[in-house]
PDB file of C-alpha atoms in Angstrom:
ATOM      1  CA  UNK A  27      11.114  15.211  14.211  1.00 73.00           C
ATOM      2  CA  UNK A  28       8.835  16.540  11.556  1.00 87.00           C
ATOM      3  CA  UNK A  29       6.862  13.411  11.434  1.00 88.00           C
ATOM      4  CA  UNK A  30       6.413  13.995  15.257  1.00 90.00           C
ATOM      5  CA  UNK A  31       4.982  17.433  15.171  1.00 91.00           C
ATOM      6  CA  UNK A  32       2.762  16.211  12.002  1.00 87.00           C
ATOM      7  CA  UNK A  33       1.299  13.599  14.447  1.00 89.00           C
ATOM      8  CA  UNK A  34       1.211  16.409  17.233  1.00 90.00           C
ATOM      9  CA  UNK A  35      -1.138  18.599  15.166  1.00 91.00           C
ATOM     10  CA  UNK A  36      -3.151  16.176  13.918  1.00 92.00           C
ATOM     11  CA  UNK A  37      -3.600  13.989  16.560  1.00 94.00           C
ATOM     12  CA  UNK A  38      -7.523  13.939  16.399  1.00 95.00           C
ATOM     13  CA  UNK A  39      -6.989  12.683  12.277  1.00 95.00           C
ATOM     14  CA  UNK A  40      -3.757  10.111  13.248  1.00 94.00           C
ATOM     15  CA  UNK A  41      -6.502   8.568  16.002  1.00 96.00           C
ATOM     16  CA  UNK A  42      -9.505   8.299  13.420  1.00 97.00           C
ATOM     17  CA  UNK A  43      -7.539   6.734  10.615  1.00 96.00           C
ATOM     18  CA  UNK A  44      -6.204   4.032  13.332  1.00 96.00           C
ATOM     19  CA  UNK A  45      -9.573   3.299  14.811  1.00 97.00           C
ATOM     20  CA  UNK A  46     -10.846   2.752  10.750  1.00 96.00           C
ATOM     21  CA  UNK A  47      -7.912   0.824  10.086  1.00 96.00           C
ATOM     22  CA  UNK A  48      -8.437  -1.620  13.046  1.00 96.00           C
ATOM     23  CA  UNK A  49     -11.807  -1.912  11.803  1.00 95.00           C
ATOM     24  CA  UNK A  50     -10.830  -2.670   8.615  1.00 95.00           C
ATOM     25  CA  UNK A  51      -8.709  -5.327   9.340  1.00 94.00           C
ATOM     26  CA  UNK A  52     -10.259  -6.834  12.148  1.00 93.00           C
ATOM     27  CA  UNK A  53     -11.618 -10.667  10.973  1.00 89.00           C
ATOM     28  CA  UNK A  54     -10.155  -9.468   7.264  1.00 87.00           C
ATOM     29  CA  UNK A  55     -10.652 -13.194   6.431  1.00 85.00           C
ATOM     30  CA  UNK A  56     -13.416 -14.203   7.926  1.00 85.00           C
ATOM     31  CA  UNK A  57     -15.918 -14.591   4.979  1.00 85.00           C
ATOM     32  CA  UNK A  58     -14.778 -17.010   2.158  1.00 85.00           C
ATOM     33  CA  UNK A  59     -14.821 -15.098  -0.768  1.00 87.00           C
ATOM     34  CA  UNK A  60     -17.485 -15.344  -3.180  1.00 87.00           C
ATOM     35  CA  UNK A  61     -17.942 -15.097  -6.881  1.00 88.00           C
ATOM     36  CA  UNK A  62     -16.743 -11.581  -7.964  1.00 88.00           C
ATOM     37  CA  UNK A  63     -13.886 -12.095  -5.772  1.00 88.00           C
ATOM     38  CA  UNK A  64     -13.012 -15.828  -6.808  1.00 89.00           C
ATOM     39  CA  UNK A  65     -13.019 -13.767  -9.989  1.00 88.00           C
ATOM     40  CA  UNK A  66     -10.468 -11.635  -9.383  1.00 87.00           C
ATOM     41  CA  UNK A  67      -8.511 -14.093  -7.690  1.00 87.00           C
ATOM     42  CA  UNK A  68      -8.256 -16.194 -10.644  1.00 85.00           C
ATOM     43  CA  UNK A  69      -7.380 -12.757 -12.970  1.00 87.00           C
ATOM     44  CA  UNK A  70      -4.583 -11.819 -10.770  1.00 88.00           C
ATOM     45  CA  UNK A  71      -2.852 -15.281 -10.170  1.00 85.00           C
ATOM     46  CA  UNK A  72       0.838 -15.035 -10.572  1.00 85.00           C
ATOM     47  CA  UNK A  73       1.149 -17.125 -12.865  1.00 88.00           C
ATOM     48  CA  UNK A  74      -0.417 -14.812 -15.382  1.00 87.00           C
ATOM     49  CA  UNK A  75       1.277 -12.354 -17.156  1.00 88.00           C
ATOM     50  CA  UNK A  76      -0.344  -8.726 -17.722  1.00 87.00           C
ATOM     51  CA  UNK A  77      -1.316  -9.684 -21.047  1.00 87.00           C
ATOM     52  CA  UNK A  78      -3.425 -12.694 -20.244  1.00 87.00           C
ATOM     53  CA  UNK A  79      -4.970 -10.508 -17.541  1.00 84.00           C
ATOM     54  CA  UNK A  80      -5.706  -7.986 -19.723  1.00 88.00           C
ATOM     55  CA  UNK A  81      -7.379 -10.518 -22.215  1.00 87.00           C
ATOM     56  CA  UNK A  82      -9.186 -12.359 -19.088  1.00 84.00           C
ATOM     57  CA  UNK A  83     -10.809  -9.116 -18.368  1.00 85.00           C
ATOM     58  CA  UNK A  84     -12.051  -8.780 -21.838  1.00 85.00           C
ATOM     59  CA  UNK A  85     -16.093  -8.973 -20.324  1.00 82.00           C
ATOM     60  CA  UNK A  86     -15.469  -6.963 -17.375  1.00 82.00           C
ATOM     61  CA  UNK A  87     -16.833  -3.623 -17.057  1.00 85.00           C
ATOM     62  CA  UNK A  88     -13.949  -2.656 -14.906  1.00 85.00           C
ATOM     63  CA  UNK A  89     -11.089  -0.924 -15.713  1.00 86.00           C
ATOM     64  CA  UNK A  90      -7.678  -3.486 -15.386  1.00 89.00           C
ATOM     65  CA  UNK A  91      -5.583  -0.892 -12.671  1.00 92.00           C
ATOM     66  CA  UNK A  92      -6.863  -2.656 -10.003  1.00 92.00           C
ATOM     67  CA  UNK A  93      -6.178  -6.155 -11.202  1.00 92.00           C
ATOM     68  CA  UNK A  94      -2.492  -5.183 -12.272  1.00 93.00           C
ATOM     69  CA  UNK A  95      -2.154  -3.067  -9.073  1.00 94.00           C
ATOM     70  CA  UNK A  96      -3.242  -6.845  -7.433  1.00 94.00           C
ATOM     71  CA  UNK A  97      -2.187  -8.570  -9.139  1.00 92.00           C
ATOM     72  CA  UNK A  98       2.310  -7.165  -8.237  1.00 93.00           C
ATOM     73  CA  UNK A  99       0.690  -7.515  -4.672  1.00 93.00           C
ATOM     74  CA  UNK A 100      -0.126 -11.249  -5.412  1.00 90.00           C
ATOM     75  CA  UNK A 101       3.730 -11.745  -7.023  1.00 89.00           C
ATOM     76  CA  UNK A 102       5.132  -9.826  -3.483  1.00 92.00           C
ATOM     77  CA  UNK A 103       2.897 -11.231  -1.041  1.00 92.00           C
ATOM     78  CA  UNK A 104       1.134 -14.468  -2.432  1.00 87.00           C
ATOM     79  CA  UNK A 105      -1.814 -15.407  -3.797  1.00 88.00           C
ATOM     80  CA  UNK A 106      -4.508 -15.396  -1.144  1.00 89.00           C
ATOM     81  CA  UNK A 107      -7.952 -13.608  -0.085  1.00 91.00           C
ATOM     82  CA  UNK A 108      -5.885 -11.936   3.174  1.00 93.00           C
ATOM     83  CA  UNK A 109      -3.228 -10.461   0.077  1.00 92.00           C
ATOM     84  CA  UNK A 110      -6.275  -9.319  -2.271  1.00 92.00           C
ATOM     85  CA  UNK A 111      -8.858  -7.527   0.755  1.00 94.00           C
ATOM     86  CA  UNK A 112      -5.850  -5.867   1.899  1.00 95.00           C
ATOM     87  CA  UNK A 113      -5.454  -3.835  -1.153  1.00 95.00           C
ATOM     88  CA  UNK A 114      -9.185  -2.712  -0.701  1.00 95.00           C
ATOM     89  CA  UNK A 115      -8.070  -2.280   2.712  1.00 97.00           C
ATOM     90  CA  UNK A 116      -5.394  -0.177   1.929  1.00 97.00           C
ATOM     91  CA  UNK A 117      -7.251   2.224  -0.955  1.00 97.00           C
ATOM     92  CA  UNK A 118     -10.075   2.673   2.201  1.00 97.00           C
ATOM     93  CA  UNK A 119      -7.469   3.693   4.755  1.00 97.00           C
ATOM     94  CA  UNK A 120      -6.009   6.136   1.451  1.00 97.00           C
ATOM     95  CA  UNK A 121      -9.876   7.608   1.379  1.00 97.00           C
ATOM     96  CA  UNK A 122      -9.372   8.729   4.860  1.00 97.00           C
ATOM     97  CA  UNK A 123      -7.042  11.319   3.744  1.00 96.00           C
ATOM     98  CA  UNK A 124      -8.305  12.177   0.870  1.00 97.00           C
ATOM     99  CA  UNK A 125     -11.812  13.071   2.121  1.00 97.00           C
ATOM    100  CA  UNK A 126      -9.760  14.735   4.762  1.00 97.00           C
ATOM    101  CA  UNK A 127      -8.052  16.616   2.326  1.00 96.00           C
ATOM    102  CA  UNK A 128     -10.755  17.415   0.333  1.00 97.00           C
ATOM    103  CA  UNK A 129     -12.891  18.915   3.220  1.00 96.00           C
ATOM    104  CA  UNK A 130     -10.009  20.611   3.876  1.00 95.00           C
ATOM    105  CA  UNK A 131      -9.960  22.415   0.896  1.00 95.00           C
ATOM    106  CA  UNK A 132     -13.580  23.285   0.580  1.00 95.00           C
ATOM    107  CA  UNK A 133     -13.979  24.815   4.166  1.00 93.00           C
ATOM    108  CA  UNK A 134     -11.462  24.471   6.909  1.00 93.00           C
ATOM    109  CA  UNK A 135      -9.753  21.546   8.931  1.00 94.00           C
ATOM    110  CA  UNK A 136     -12.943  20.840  11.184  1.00 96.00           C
ATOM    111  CA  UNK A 137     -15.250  19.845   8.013  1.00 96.00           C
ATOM    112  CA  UNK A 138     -12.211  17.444   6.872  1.00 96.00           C
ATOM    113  CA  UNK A 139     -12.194  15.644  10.044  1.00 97.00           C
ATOM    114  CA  UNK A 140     -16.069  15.234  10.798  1.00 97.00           C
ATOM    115  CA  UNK A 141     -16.275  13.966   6.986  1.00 97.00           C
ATOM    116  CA  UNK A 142     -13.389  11.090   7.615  1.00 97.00           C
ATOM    117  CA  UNK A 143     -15.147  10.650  11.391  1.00 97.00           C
ATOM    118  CA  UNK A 144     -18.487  10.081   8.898  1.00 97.00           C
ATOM    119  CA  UNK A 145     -16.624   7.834   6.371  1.00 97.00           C
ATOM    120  CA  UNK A 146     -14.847   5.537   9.591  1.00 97.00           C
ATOM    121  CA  UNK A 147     -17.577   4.475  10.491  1.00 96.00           C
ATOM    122  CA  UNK A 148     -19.929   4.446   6.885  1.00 96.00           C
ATOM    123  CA  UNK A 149     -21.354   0.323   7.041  1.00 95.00           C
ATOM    124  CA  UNK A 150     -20.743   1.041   3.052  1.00 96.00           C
ATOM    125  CA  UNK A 151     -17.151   2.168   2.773  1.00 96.00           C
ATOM    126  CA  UNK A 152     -16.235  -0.198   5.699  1.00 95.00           C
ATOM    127  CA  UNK A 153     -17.824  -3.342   3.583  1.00 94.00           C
ATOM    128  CA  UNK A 154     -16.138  -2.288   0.908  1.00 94.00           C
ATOM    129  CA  UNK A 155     -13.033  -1.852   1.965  1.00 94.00           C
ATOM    130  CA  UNK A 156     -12.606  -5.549   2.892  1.00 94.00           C
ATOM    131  CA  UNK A 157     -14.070  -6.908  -0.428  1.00 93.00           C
ATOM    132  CA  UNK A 158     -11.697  -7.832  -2.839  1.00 92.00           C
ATOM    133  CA  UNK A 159     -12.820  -5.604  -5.526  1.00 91.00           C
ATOM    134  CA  UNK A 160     -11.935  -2.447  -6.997  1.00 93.00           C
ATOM    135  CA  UNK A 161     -14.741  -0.397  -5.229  1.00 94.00           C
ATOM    136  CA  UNK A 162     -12.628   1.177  -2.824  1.00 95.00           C
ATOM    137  CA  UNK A 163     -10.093   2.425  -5.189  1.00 96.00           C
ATOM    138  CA  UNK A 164     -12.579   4.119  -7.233  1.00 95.00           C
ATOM    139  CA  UNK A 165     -13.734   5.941  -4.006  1.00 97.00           C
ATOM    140  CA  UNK A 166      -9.960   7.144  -3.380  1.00 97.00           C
ATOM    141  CA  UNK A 167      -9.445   7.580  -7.156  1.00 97.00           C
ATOM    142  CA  UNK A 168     -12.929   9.497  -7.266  1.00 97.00           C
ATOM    143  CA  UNK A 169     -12.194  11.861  -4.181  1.00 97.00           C
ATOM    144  CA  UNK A 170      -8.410  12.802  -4.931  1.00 97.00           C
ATOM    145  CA  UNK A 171     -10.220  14.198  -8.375  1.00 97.00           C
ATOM    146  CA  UNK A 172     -12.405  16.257  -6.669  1.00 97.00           C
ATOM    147  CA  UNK A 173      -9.908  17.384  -4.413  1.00 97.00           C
ATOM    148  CA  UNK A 174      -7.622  18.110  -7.642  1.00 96.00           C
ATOM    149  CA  UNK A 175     -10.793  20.066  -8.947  1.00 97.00           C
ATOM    150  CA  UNK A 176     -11.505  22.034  -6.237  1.00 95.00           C
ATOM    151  CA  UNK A 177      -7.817  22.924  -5.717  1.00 91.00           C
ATOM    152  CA  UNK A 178      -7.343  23.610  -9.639  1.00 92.00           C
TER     153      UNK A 178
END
């Protein structure tokens, strides 16, 4: 019942983050994946523990969360591009609510929904929410801090 009147009151957010999703996972697999994402295909195989993917990441810039986070996908799921984009997916359709949350916070309800009706439909965030890399979790990761911030 509480779930209900949630979706009630917040039926202009509940119809924003549905139309992003959809967008999101329309034609998920349509590209083949290309080198940074063969990359962390091969990192997060299942066959790997999280030792050898923490010594295959040994160049990378990027921080391993994302590959481990992938990589317990890749063990549930299977190894595949649809598995990997959807945890991009996922983080993107988390951002929703966090920039909601965030404008929220800084002003009232209005400013958090016309910044997640800006970020559904952002060519950027929606590109890289279907990449299999860790892009859109540092956009989540980056906005619940400044939510966390703002709110401290």
């Amino acid at each position: 019942m509480k779930i209900l009147n949630w979706i009630k009151e917040n039926k202009i957010l509940v119809g924003l983050v549905l139309f992003g999703s959809i967008i999101r996972l329309f034609k998920l697999e349509y590209q083949s994946p290309w080198a940074d994402e063969i990359f962390t295909l091969i990192n997060t195989a299942t066959e790997k523990s999280f030792g050898e993917i923490f010594e295959g990441l040994r160049n990378d810039v990027h921080p391993p969360l994302y590959y481990y986070i992938l990589h317990c996908f890749n063990f549930i799921f299977g190894n595949s591009i649809f598995t990997a984009r959807f945890v991009s997916v996922l983080f993107g359709i988390s951002g929703f609510f966090a920039v909601y949350h965030l404008g929220k916070e800084l002003l009232n309800k209005k400013v958090g929904l016309i910044a997640v009706a800006l970020l559904v439909v952002n060519y950027f965030h929606l590109y890289y929410s279907q990449e299999a890399r860790m892009y859109s979790m540092l956009f989540f990761t980056t906005t619940i801090s400044f939510y966390y911030l703002v709110k401290f």
